GROMACS .gro file of C-alpha atoms in nm:
model
   50
    1MET     CA    1   0.000   0.000   0.000
    2ALA     CA    2   0.133   0.344  -0.089
    3SER     CA    3   0.103   0.637   0.149
    4TYR     CA    4  -0.170   0.891   0.084
    5VAL     CA    5  -0.193   1.254   0.192
    6SER     CA    6  -0.534   1.414   0.156
    7PRO     CA    7  -0.549   1.747  -0.028
    8ASN     CA    8  -0.719   1.884   0.286
    9ILE     CA    9  -0.393   1.859   0.485
   10ARG     CA   10  -0.135   1.867   0.206
   11ASP     CA   11  -0.042   2.229   0.285
   12LYS     CA   12   0.039   2.135   0.647
   13PHE     CA   13   0.229   1.825   0.535
   14GLU     CA   14   0.441   2.031   0.297
   15THR     CA   15   0.565   2.251   0.582
   16LEU     CA   16   0.754   1.954   0.731
   17SER     CA   17   1.120   1.888   0.659
   18ILE     CA   18   1.202   1.662   0.365
   19GLU     CA   19   1.349   1.402   0.603
   20LEU     CA   20   1.031   1.394   0.810
   21LYS     CA   21   0.807   1.378   0.503
   22ASN     CA   22   1.012   1.088   0.368
   23GLU     CA   23   0.990   0.905   0.701
   24ILE     CA   24   0.612   0.950   0.712
   25LEU     CA   25   0.565   0.836   0.352
   26SER     CA   26   0.787   0.530   0.407
   27ARG     CA   27   0.535   0.405   0.664
   28ASN     CA   28   0.258   0.345   0.409
   29VAL     CA   29   0.002   0.552   0.595
   30GLN     CA   30  -0.328   0.711   0.500
   31LEU     CA   31  -0.335   1.075   0.611
   32ASN     CA   32  -0.692   1.191   0.569
   33ASN     CA   33  -0.696   1.457   0.841
   34MET     CA   34  -0.478   1.633   1.096
   35GLN     CA   35  -0.539   1.366   1.358
   36ASP     CA   36  -0.391   1.103   1.125
   37LEU     CA   37  -0.083   1.321   1.077
   38ILE     CA   38  -0.048   1.386   1.450
   39THR     CA   39  -0.074   1.013   1.525
   40VAL     CA   40   0.209   0.930   1.284
   41LEU     CA   41   0.424   1.213   1.420
   42GLU     CA   42   0.368   1.088   1.778
   43LYS     CA   43   0.478   0.737   1.676
   44ILE     CA   44   0.795   0.876   1.519
   45VAL     CA   45   0.875   1.078   1.832
   46ASN     CA   46   0.811   0.781   2.059
   47GLU     CA   47   1.035   0.555   1.850
   48ALA     CA   48   1.312   0.817   1.852
   49GLY     CA   49   1.295   0.831   2.229
   50GLU     CA   50   1.340   0.456   2.273
   0.00000   0.00000   0.00000
């Protein structure tokens, strides 16, 4: 499954660094709203802290 970023949040997604965007997209996620994006970002932060 390929990652998907909804047009509704694409402008917010594009403000992220290229490294962070690539990490998010590598996870094969569906980002339909801001809560989806926040959830993925929280997972990345938690993994970095381990």
